[in-house]
Amino acid sequence: MEKLPLVLDLSGTFVFALSGALAGTKRKLDLFGVLVLSFAAATAGGIARDVLIGAIPPASVSDWRYLGVSLFAGVITFYCSPLIERMSHSVLLFDAAGLALFAVAGASKALAYGLNPVMAVMLGMVTGIGGGMARDVLLAEIPIVLRAELYAVAALAAAAVVVFGHTLRLPVVPVAAVALILCFSLRVMAIKYGWRLPVAKV
Amino acid sequence: MEKLPLVLDLSGTFVFALSGALAGTKRKLDLFGVLVLSFAAATAGGIARDVLIGAIPPASVSDWRYLGVSLFAGVITFYCSPLIERMSHSVLLFDAAGLALFAVAGASKALAYGLNPVMAVMLGMVTGIGGGMARDVLLAEIPIVLRAELYAVAALAAAAVVVFGHTLRLPVVPVAAVALILCFSLRVMAIKYGWRLPVAKV
Amino acid sequence: MEKLPLVLDLSGTFVFALSGALAGTKRKLDLFGVLVLSFAAATAGGIARDVLIGAIPPASVSDWRYLGVSLFAGVITFYCSPLIERMSHSVLLFDAAGLALFAVAGASKALAYGLNPVMAVMLGMVTGIGGGMARDVLLAEIPIVLRAELYAVAALAAAAVVVFGHTLRLPVVPVAAVALILCFSLRVMAIKYGWRLPVAKV
């Protein structure tokens, strides 16, 4: 039971690292550039959260396993990028799973550090979307999470469920499970049916 | 009296959030993207300052009112962007007021955390210009504050007045008032007369 | 002996500030924008390292000499940019020296703050390459360190030597000298012979 969060966290790190590395190989970065993008995409959200709540050094800086998993994902992608791209639909599913997980983990950690409920929801969302934002800023693009199908909203929903459950003192594991399923399903259905938020009329 | 700084701080947050949201609607971001840009533009300067001086968690992360004000400004802009744009001259005035205020608040907070005078001036400036830089980096553009009419110089002047007054132990409120007026007038006159810093001959 | 690290550190700051300022003048930024780019390029790597290891406030924020050196380099570049550009081959040499130095200093500081060996190597690299990444992100470009000839690999090698020496309790000064020479030579030879890391076949 104790090890469950770590296993989930490292799985999230792995799939986000894949997405960063894929974006880097498409832009013709060299091997090192691809590994930096893997690590940035996998850990930027968690690092931002940890710096903001004062959990210094951040988990992904003090624990080498995050680095190891990111580099592993980066090297696989670099040498097998055609394969990874052919699997890109599965990558989207993994990515949705990673988003759900990081949002839940982020909100829980913010609560554990004593943040108020509203800001714990925010930090859960930041943990989920931060990696993708760092990846896109490093590639000099407008972050896709600012435009994609319900991406951040799904993270927000998961974080809100966690914080709501915490406030009502509901048992942690079932609440986390509901939050994970909610975020994952929202994101998968948004991709499938092209759900989007409205765009302002200018 | 006690509440004055907070009121001013939240007003600055509001106008900077408007500027972030306007930039987002012009780029056709969806509702969520617009809200993220509002929050980033309104709080990035203060967050950078707080992380650098060790005021963790940053005020805009621990106090939900900053978030509330940013979201409020973002939603208004999203649904009434033609109106806001027609008022864009007034927005520039508000923006100048926000800049003045954040520079003064930033320098004061840095002094309160024991930074030396030179760096307190720097952090005042960072607080003032950080939001605009984050907004432009997220939109994959060269930050306009690196090129606009005396933008950062006005913030620098206000922060310098605050630090100078602090060093001479002058009373706080009149010094802050002078700094605010100086920054606001510099910026407004720079816009009106097109004052710019020189560009290098290459 | 005591002052040696500071002297080296400020030399690194100077050459990185030159590189930031040159990039800014080429983009027609105004004087202030050029100075911001100088400071960002010279200090972003060290600031990132200090925030991540909890050394708050960062050295370049609490010690005004870093700011002074950056501004000095920025002003020189602004008013003499044709001269600096004509010397750009020497600037590349200085830049390689700065990279070596920051990587060594960064890894040593991370060890001093108790990070484990693997992450100390990472933070040495981050210290070396962070400035160049900040400079390029502010100019809305894909960071050149993600693509250049063995740039980050040279920093990584220097940091690894420092950490390896620390683990075996070898004397600090000779180890640092070996690390500096290794990084500097790797980078200079990579530029001379166009050594690059492979790019993925997509």
mmCIF file of N, CA and C in Angstrom, chain C residues 51-161:
data_model
loop_
_atom_site.group_PDB
_atom_site.id
_atom_site.type_symbol
_atom_site.label_atom_id
_atom_site.label_comp_id
_atom_site.label_asym_id
_atom_site.label_seq_id
_atom_site.Cartn_x
_atom_site.Cartn_y
_atom_site.Cartn_z
ATOM 1 N N VAL C 51 17.340 27.808 -6.141
ATOM 2 C CA VAL C 51 15.939 27.603 -5.763
ATOM 3 C C VAL C 51 15.676 26.110 -5.532
ATOM 4 N N LEU C 52 16.260 25.255 -6.381
ATOM 5 C CA LEU C 52 15.981 23.824 -6.270
ATOM 6 C C LEU C 52 16.644 23.187 -5.061
ATOM 7 N N ILE C 53 17.805 23.706 -4.625
ATOM 8 C CA ILE C 53 18.459 23.104 -3.461
ATOM 9 C C ILE C 53 18.122 23.858 -2.178
ATOM 10 N N GLY C 54 17.331 24.931 -2.289
ATOM 11 C CA GLY C 54 16.921 25.632 -1.080
ATOM 12 C C GLY C 54 17.930 26.649 -0.574
ATOM 13 N N ALA C 55 18.844 27.117 -1.443
ATOM 14 C CA ALA C 55 19.795 28.164 -1.039
ATOM 15 C C ALA C 55 19.160 29.519 -1.337
ATOM 16 N N ILE C 56 18.271 29.951 -0.435
ATOM 17 C CA ILE C 56 17.450 31.142 -0.668
ATOM 18 C C ILE C 56 17.889 32.253 0.278
ATOM 19 N N PRO C 57 18.039 33.530 -0.115
ATOM 20 C CA PRO C 57 17.975 33.954 -1.520
ATOM 21 C C PRO C 57 19.198 33.512 -2.301
ATOM 22 N N PRO C 58 19.045 33.276 -3.615
ATOM 23 C CA PRO C 58 20.169 32.868 -4.455
ATOM 24 C C PRO C 58 21.326 33.857 -4.377
ATOM 25 N N ALA C 59 22.554 33.351 -4.560
ATOM 26 C CA ALA C 59 23.740 34.203 -4.472
ATOM 27 C C ALA C 59 23.613 35.430 -5.365
ATOM 28 N N SER C 60 23.104 35.248 -6.597
ATOM 29 C CA SER C 60 23.081 36.382 -7.514
ATOM 30 C C SER C 60 21.969 37.370 -7.171
ATOM 31 N N VAL C 61 21.105 37.008 -6.213
ATOM 32 C CA VAL C 61 20.099 37.960 -5.753
ATOM 33 C C VAL C 61 20.586 38.659 -4.480
ATOM 34 N N SER C 62 21.332 37.954 -3.631
ATOM 35 C CA SER C 62 21.737 38.577 -2.371
ATOM 36 C C SER C 62 23.062 39.320 -2.493
ATOM 37 N N ASP C 63 23.862 38.997 -3.506
ATOM 38 C CA ASP C 63 25.176 39.636 -3.652
ATOM 39 C C ASP C 63 25.136 40.527 -4.880
ATOM 40 N N TRP C 64 25.269 41.847 -4.656
ATOM 41 C CA TRP C 64 25.087 42.793 -5.763
ATOM 42 C C TRP C 64 26.195 42.703 -6.802
ATOM 43 N N ARG C 65 27.312 42.032 -6.507
ATOM 44 C CA ARG C 65 28.402 42.013 -7.474
ATOM 45 C C ARG C 65 28.033 41.269 -8.750
ATOM 46 N N TYR C 66 27.169 40.237 -8.616
ATOM 47 C CA TYR C 66 26.719 39.531 -9.815
ATOM 48 C C TYR C 66 25.952 40.483 -10.730
ATOM 49 N N LEU C 67 25.085 41.287 -10.122
ATOM 50 C CA LEU C 67 24.328 42.261 -10.895
ATOM 51 C C LEU C 67 25.274 43.270 -11.531
ATOM 52 N N GLY C 68 26.237 43.767 -10.731
ATOM 53 C CA GLY C 68 27.169 44.763 -11.241
ATOM 54 C C GLY C 68 27.936 44.256 -12.449
ATOM 55 N N VAL C 69 28.464 43.046 -12.332
ATOM 56 C CA VAL C 69 29.235 42.479 -13.439
ATOM 57 C C VAL C 69 28.355 42.291 -14.676
ATOM 58 N N SER C 70 27.108 41.822 -14.461
ATOM 59 C CA SER C 70 26.205 41.618 -15.606
ATOM 60 C C SER C 70 25.906 42.929 -16.307
ATOM 61 N N LEU C 71 25.609 43.966 -15.516
ATOM 62 C CA LEU C 71 25.265 45.249 -16.133
ATOM 63 C C LEU C 71 26.466 45.828 -16.860
ATOM 64 N N PHE C 72 27.652 45.679 -16.263
ATOM 65 C CA PHE C 72 28.875 46.168 -16.894
ATOM 66 C C PHE C 72 29.046 45.500 -18.263
ATOM 67 N N ALA C 73 28.913 44.178 -18.285
ATOM 68 C CA ALA C 73 29.046 43.457 -19.558
ATOM 69 C C ALA C 73 27.964 43.892 -20.541
ATOM 70 N N GLY C 74 26.752 44.117 -20.042
ATOM 71 C CA GLY C 74 25.654 44.517 -20.920
ATOM 72 C C GLY C 74 25.888 45.894 -21.527
ATOM 73 N N VAL C 75 26.364 46.835 -20.724
ATOM 74 C CA VAL C 75 26.585 48.198 -21.221
ATOM 75 C C VAL C 75 27.718 48.211 -22.247
ATOM 76 N N ILE C 76 28.816 47.508 -21.946
ATOM 77 C CA ILE C 76 29.915 47.409 -22.913
ATOM 78 C C ILE C 76 29.395 46.887 -24.249
ATOM 79 N N THR C 77 28.638 45.789 -24.174
ATOM 80 C CA THR C 77 28.146 45.179 -25.413
ATOM 81 C C THR C 77 27.244 46.139 -26.166
ATOM 82 N N PHE C 78 26.382 46.823 -25.413
ATOM 83 C CA PHE C 78 25.416 47.715 -26.058
ATOM 84 C C PHE C 78 26.128 48.807 -26.855
ATOM 85 N N TYR C 79 27.164 49.400 -26.262
ATOM 86 C CA TYR C 79 27.810 50.521 -26.929
ATOM 87 C C TYR C 79 28.951 50.099 -27.847
ATOM 88 N N CYS C 80 29.404 48.856 -27.719
ATOM 89 C CA CYS C 80 30.525 48.421 -28.572
ATOM 90 C C CYS C 80 30.189 47.110 -29.262
ATOM 91 N N SER C 81 28.906 46.906 -29.637
ATOM 92 C CA SER C 81 28.574 45.577 -30.134
ATOM 93 C C SER C 81 29.333 45.180 -31.395
ATOM 94 N N PRO C 82 29.681 46.106 -32.316
ATOM 95 C CA PRO C 82 30.464 45.659 -33.481
ATOM 96 C C PRO C 82 31.811 45.068 -33.032
ATOM 97 N N LEU C 83 32.429 45.731 -32.031
ATOM 98 C CA LEU C 83 33.701 45.229 -31.516
ATOM 99 C C LEU C 83 33.545 43.830 -30.922
ATOM 100 N N ILE C 84 32.522 43.673 -30.075
ATOM 101 C CA ILE C 84 32.316 42.379 -29.428
ATOM 102 C C ILE C 84 32.051 41.298 -30.471
ATOM 103 N N GLU C 85 31.294 41.680 -31.515
ATOM 104 C CA GLU C 85 31.010 40.672 -32.541
ATOM 105 C C GLU C 85 32.261 40.267 -33.298
ATOM 106 N N ARG C 86 33.139 41.260 -33.541
ATOM 107 C CA ARG C 86 34.380 40.916 -34.231
ATOM 108 C C ARG C 86 35.215 39.959 -33.367
ATOM 109 N N MET C 87 35.056 40.094 -32.035
ATOM 110 C CA MET C 87 35.787 39.202 -31.129
ATOM 111 C C MET C 87 35.012 37.920 -30.856
ATOM 112 N N SER C 88 33.989 37.627 -31.687
ATOM 113 C CA SER C 88 33.046 36.597 -31.238
ATOM 114 C C SER C 88 33.697 35.223 -31.118
ATOM 115 N N HIS C 89 34.815 35.023 -31.855
ATOM 116 C CA HIS C 89 35.486 33.746 -31.661
ATOM 117 C C HIS C 89 36.037 33.654 -30.232
ATOM 118 N N SER C 90 36.615 34.756 -29.763
ATOM 119 C CA SER C 90 37.110 34.768 -28.380
ATOM 120 C C SER C 90 35.940 34.625 -27.408
ATOM 121 N N VAL C 91 34.802 35.233 -27.759
ATOM 122 C CA VAL C 91 33.650 35.096 -26.870
ATOM 123 C C VAL C 91 33.272 33.623 -26.721
ATOM 124 N N LEU C 92 33.339 32.878 -27.834
ATOM 125 C CA LEU C 92 33.045 31.446 -27.751
ATOM 126 C C LEU C 92 34.018 30.746 -26.794
ATOM 127 N N LEU C 93 35.276 31.162 -26.827
ATOM 128 C CA LEU C 93 36.254 30.562 -25.905
ATOM 129 C C LEU C 93 35.911 30.908 -24.456
ATOM 130 N N PHE C 94 35.616 32.200 -24.217
ATOM 131 C CA PHE C 94 35.232 32.611 -22.875
ATOM 132 C C PHE C 94 33.987 31.847 -22.427
ATOM 133 N N ASP C 95 33.038 31.715 -23.370
ATOM 134 C CA ASP C 95 31.790 31.023 -23.060
ATOM 135 C C ASP C 95 32.076 29.580 -22.646
ATOM 136 N N ALA C 96 32.999 28.928 -23.337
ATOM 137 C CA ALA C 96 33.360 27.558 -22.965
ATOM 138 C C ALA C 96 33.967 27.550 -21.564
ATOM 139 N N ALA C 97 34.775 28.576 -21.268
ATOM 140 C CA ALA C 97 35.363 28.669 -19.929
ATOM 141 C C ALA C 97 34.266 28.875 -18.880
ATOM 142 N N GLY C 98 33.312 29.760 -19.201
ATOM 143 C CA GLY C 98 32.216 30.016 -18.267
ATOM 144 C C GLY C 98 31.392 28.760 -18.015
ATOM 145 N N LEU C 99 31.139 28.024 -19.081
ATOM 146 C CA LEU C 99 30.367 26.787 -18.957
ATOM 147 C C LEU C 99 31.073 25.813 -18.014
ATOM 148 N N ALA C 100 32.384 25.655 -18.209
ATOM 149 C CA ALA C 100 33.174 24.741 -17.377
ATOM 150 C C ALA C 100 33.072 25.154 -15.912
ATOM 151 N N LEU C 101 33.256 26.443 -15.706
ATOM 152 C CA LEU C 101 33.279 26.953 -14.357
ATOM 153 C C LEU C 101 31.941 26.809 -13.641
ATOM 154 N N PHE C 102 30.863 27.156 -14.323
ATOM 155 C CA PHE C 102 29.544 27.075 -13.706
ATOM 156 C C PHE C 102 29.185 25.616 -13.412
ATOM 157 N N ALA C 103 29.565 24.720 -14.314
ATOM 158 C CA ALA C 103 29.256 23.305 -14.087
ATOM 159 C C ALA C 103 29.972 22.808 -12.832
ATOM 160 N N VAL C 104 31.250 23.193 -12.690
ATOM 161 C CA VAL C 104 32.024 22.766 -11.515
ATOM 162 C C VAL C 104 31.455 23.398 -10.244
ATOM 163 N N ALA C 105 31.217 24.709 -10.309
ATOM 164 C CA ALA C 105 30.696 25.400 -9.135
ATOM 165 C C ALA C 105 29.316 24.857 -8.746
ATOM 166 N N GLY C 106 28.475 24.583 -9.756
ATOM 167 C CA GLY C 106 27.128 24.096 -9.486
ATOM 168 C C GLY C 106 27.128 22.725 -8.836
ATOM 169 N N ALA C 107 27.962 21.822 -9.351
ATOM 170 C CA ALA C 107 28.012 20.474 -8.775
ATOM 171 C C ALA C 107 28.543 20.539 -7.337
ATOM 172 N N SER C 108 29.567 21.375 -7.101
ATOM 173 C CA SER C 108 30.127 21.484 -5.752
ATOM 174 C C SER C 108 29.086 22.009 -4.770
ATOM 175 N N LYS C 109 28.342 23.028 -5.193
ATOM 176 C CA LYS C 109 27.352 23.607 -4.286
ATOM 177 C C LYS C 109 26.237 22.604 -3.980
ATOM 178 N N ALA C 110 25.836 21.840 -4.995
ATOM 179 C CA ALA C 110 24.783 20.840 -4.773
ATOM 180 C C ALA C 110 25.267 19.773 -3.788
ATOM 181 N N LEU C 111 26.524 19.358 -3.912
ATOM 182 C CA LEU C 111 27.074 18.386 -2.948
ATOM 183 C C LEU C 111 27.089 18.983 -1.548
ATOM 184 N N ALA C 112 27.489 20.260 -1.466
ATOM 185 C CA ALA C 112 27.561 20.921 -0.157
ATOM 186 C C ALA C 112 26.188 21.003 0.502
ATOM 187 N N TYR C 113 25.115 21.043 -0.306
ATOM 188 C CA TYR C 113 23.761 21.080 0.242
ATOM 189 C C TYR C 113 23.187 19.679 0.434
ATOM 190 N N GLY C 114 24.033 18.650 0.296
ATOM 191 C CA GLY C 114 23.589 17.304 0.651
ATOM 192 C C GLY C 114 22.823 16.549 -0.410
ATOM 193 N N LEU C 115 22.869 16.979 -1.657
ATOM 194 C CA LEU C 115 22.173 16.197 -2.680
ATOM 195 C C LEU C 115 22.945 14.922 -2.984
ATOM 196 N N ASN C 116 22.233 13.913 -3.461
ATOM 197 C CA ASN C 116 22.929 12.670 -3.793
ATOM 198 C C ASN C 116 23.748 12.867 -5.070
ATOM 199 N N PRO C 117 24.737 11.988 -5.304
ATOM 200 C CA PRO C 117 25.675 12.197 -6.409
ATOM 201 C C PRO C 117 25.014 12.384 -7.772
ATOM 202 N N VAL C 118 24.033 11.537 -8.097
ATOM 203 C CA VAL C 118 23.430 11.640 -9.433
ATOM 204 C C VAL C 118 22.810 13.016 -9.640
ATOM 205 N N MET C 119 22.066 13.483 -8.633
ATOM 206 C CA MET C 119 21.389 14.754 -8.810
ATOM 207 C C MET C 119 22.368 15.922 -8.727
ATOM 208 N N ALA C 120 23.496 15.741 -8.007
ATOM 209 C CA ALA C 120 24.507 16.801 -7.998
ATOM 210 C C ALA C 120 25.093 16.991 -9.393
ATOM 211 N N VAL C 121 25.278 15.899 -10.117
ATOM 212 C CA VAL C 121 25.763 16.007 -11.496
ATOM 213 C C VAL C 121 24.739 16.776 -12.339
ATOM 214 N N MET C 122 23.463 16.394 -12.188
ATOM 215 C CA MET C 122 22.401 17.083 -12.927
ATOM 216 C C MET C 122 22.397 18.583 -12.640
ATOM 217 N N LEU C 123 22.509 18.929 -11.350
ATOM 218 C CA LEU C 123 22.426 20.344 -11.002
ATOM 219 C C LEU C 123 23.648 21.109 -11.493
ATOM 220 N N GLY C 124 24.814 20.424 -11.558
ATOM 221 C CA GLY C 124 25.980 21.065 -12.167
ATOM 222 C C GLY C 124 25.691 21.421 -13.619
ATOM 223 N N MET C 125 25.079 20.474 -14.316
ATOM 224 C CA MET C 125 24.747 20.728 -15.716
ATOM 225 C C MET C 125 23.727 21.864 -15.840
ATOM 226 N N VAL C 126 22.689 21.829 -14.980
ATOM 227 C CA VAL C 126 21.664 22.880 -15.022
ATOM 228 C C VAL C 126 22.291 24.253 -14.800
ATOM 229 N N THR C 127 23.227 24.339 -13.849
ATOM 230 C CA THR C 127 23.894 25.612 -13.595
ATOM 231 C C THR C 127 24.622 26.096 -14.837
ATOM 232 N N GLY C 128 25.259 25.148 -15.553
ATOM 233 C CA GLY C 128 26.007 25.533 -16.742
ATOM 234 C C GLY C 128 25.131 25.960 -17.904
ATOM 235 N N ILE C 129 24.029 25.243 -18.124
ATOM 236 C CA ILE C 129 23.243 25.503 -19.341
ATOM 237 C C ILE C 129 22.022 26.379 -19.096
ATOM 238 N N GLY C 130 21.649 26.617 -17.834
ATOM 239 C CA GLY C 130 20.415 27.349 -17.530
ATOM 240 C C GLY C 130 20.383 28.751 -18.109
ATOM 241 N N GLY C 131 21.520 29.442 -18.042
ATOM 242 C CA GLY C 131 21.559 30.818 -18.527
ATOM 243 C C GLY C 131 21.255 30.907 -20.013
ATOM 244 N N GLY C 132 21.883 30.018 -20.781
ATOM 245 C CA GLY C 132 21.640 30.033 -22.221
ATOM 246 C C GLY C 132 20.199 29.682 -22.561
ATOM 247 N N MET C 133 19.597 28.788 -21.755
ATOM 248 C CA MET C 133 18.205 28.433 -22.016
ATOM 249 C C MET C 133 17.284 29.616 -21.732
ATOM 250 N N ALA C 134 17.504 30.307 -20.603
ATOM 251 C CA ALA C 134 16.667 31.461 -20.278
ATOM 252 C C ALA C 134 16.780 32.529 -21.367
ATOM 253 N N ARG C 135 18.021 32.780 -21.819
ATOM 254 C CA ARG C 135 18.242 33.786 -22.868
ATOM 255 C C ARG C 135 17.411 33.453 -24.109
ATOM 256 N N ASP C 136 17.434 32.181 -24.527
ATOM 257 C CA ASP C 136 16.750 31.822 -25.768
ATOM 258 C C ASP C 136 15.235 31.783 -25.592
ATOM 259 N N VAL C 137 14.754 31.343 -24.428
ATOM 260 C CA VAL C 137 13.307 31.333 -24.191
ATOM 261 C C VAL C 137 12.775 32.767 -24.216
ATOM 262 N N LEU C 138 13.520 33.710 -23.623
ATOM 263 C CA LEU C 138 13.074 35.103 -23.634
ATOM 264 C C LEU C 138 13.070 35.683 -25.045
ATOM 265 N N LEU C 139 13.883 35.121 -25.925
ATOM 266 C CA LEU C 139 13.872 35.585 -27.321
ATOM 267 C C LEU C 139 12.947 34.727 -28.184
ATOM 268 N N ALA C 140 12.103 33.900 -27.529
ATOM 269 C CA ALA C 140 11.113 33.081 -28.241
ATOM 270 C C ALA C 140 11.769 32.138 -29.241
ATOM 271 N N GLU C 141 12.886 31.505 -28.846
ATOM 272 C CA GLU C 141 13.561 30.549 -29.713
ATOM 273 C C GLU C 141 13.794 29.234 -28.983
ATOM 274 N N ILE C 142 13.933 28.155 -29.755
ATOM 275 C CA ILE C 142 14.293 26.877 -29.153
ATOM 276 C C ILE C 142 15.729 27.001 -28.641
ATOM 277 N N PRO C 143 15.963 26.734 -27.354
ATOM 278 C CA PRO C 143 17.310 26.941 -26.799
ATOM 279 C C PRO C 143 18.385 26.233 -27.617
ATOM 280 N N ILE C 144 19.430 26.969 -27.935
ATOM 281 C CA ILE C 144 20.492 26.417 -28.763
ATOM 282 C C ILE C 144 21.217 25.293 -28.028
ATOM 283 N N VAL C 145 21.206 25.329 -26.689
ATOM 284 C CA VAL C 145 21.904 24.262 -25.956
ATOM 285 C C VAL C 145 21.230 22.914 -26.174
ATOM 286 N N LEU C 146 19.985 22.921 -26.656
ATOM 287 C CA LEU C 146 19.337 21.645 -26.955
ATOM 288 C C LEU C 146 19.803 21.107 -28.304
ATOM 289 N N ARG C 147 20.553 21.917 -29.055
ATOM 290 C CA ARG C 147 20.959 21.481 -30.392
ATOM 291 C C ARG C 147 22.448 21.631 -30.685
ATOM 292 N N ALA C 148 23.184 22.412 -29.864
ATOM 293 C CA ALA C 148 24.558 22.770 -30.247
ATOM 294 C C ALA C 148 25.524 21.610 -30.066
ATOM 295 N N GLU C 149 26.734 21.831 -30.527
ATOM 296 C CA GLU C 149 27.781 20.822 -30.486
ATOM 297 C C GLU C 149 28.176 20.502 -29.048
ATOM 298 N N LEU C 150 27.760 19.361 -28.560
ATOM 299 C CA LEU C 150 28.213 18.818 -27.267
ATOM 300 C C LEU C 150 28.211 19.839 -26.141
ATOM 301 N N TYR C 151 27.309 20.794 -26.193
ATOM 302 C CA TYR C 151 27.348 21.858 -25.193
ATOM 303 C C TYR C 151 27.066 21.319 -23.790
ATOM 304 N N ALA C 152 25.891 20.711 -23.634
ATOM 305 C CA ALA C 152 25.499 20.241 -22.316
ATOM 306 C C ALA C 152 26.294 19.013 -21.901
ATOM 307 N N VAL C 153 26.730 18.227 -22.881
ATOM 308 C CA VAL C 153 27.505 17.035 -22.546
ATOM 309 C C VAL C 153 28.824 17.435 -21.891
ATOM 310 N N ALA C 154 29.415 18.534 -22.371
ATOM 311 C CA ALA C 154 30.658 19.010 -21.766
ATOM 312 C C ALA C 154 30.420 19.418 -20.315
ATOM 313 N N ALA C 155 29.298 20.106 -20.066
ATOM 314 C CA ALA C 155 28.973 20.502 -18.695
ATOM 315 C C ALA C 155 28.748 19.268 -17.823
ATOM 316 N N LEU C 156 28.065 18.292 -18.411
ATOM 317 C CA LEU C 156 27.771 17.059 -17.682
ATOM 318 C C LEU C 156 29.074 16.352 -17.294
ATOM 319 N N ALA C 157 30.023 16.306 -18.203
ATOM 320 C CA ALA C 157 31.285 15.632 -17.934
ATOM 321 C C ALA C 157 32.021 16.304 -16.772
ATOM 322 N N ALA C 158 32.059 17.644 -16.795
ATOM 323 C CA ALA C 158 32.753 18.365 -15.722
ATOM 324 C C ALA C 158 32.083 18.095 -14.376
ATOM 325 N N ALA C 159 30.747 18.159 -14.346
ATOM 326 C CA ALA C 159 30.030 17.923 -13.093
ATOM 327 C C ALA C 159 30.265 16.498 -12.603
ATOM 328 N N ALA C 160 30.317 15.544 -13.537
ATOM 329 C CA ALA C 160 30.524 14.149 -13.147
ATOM 330 C C ALA C 160 31.906 13.962 -12.520
ATOM 331 N N VAL C 161 32.919 14.622 -13.079
ATOM 332 C CA VAL C 161 34.269 14.515 -12.513
ATOM 333 C C VAL C 161 34.284 15.051 -11.084
#
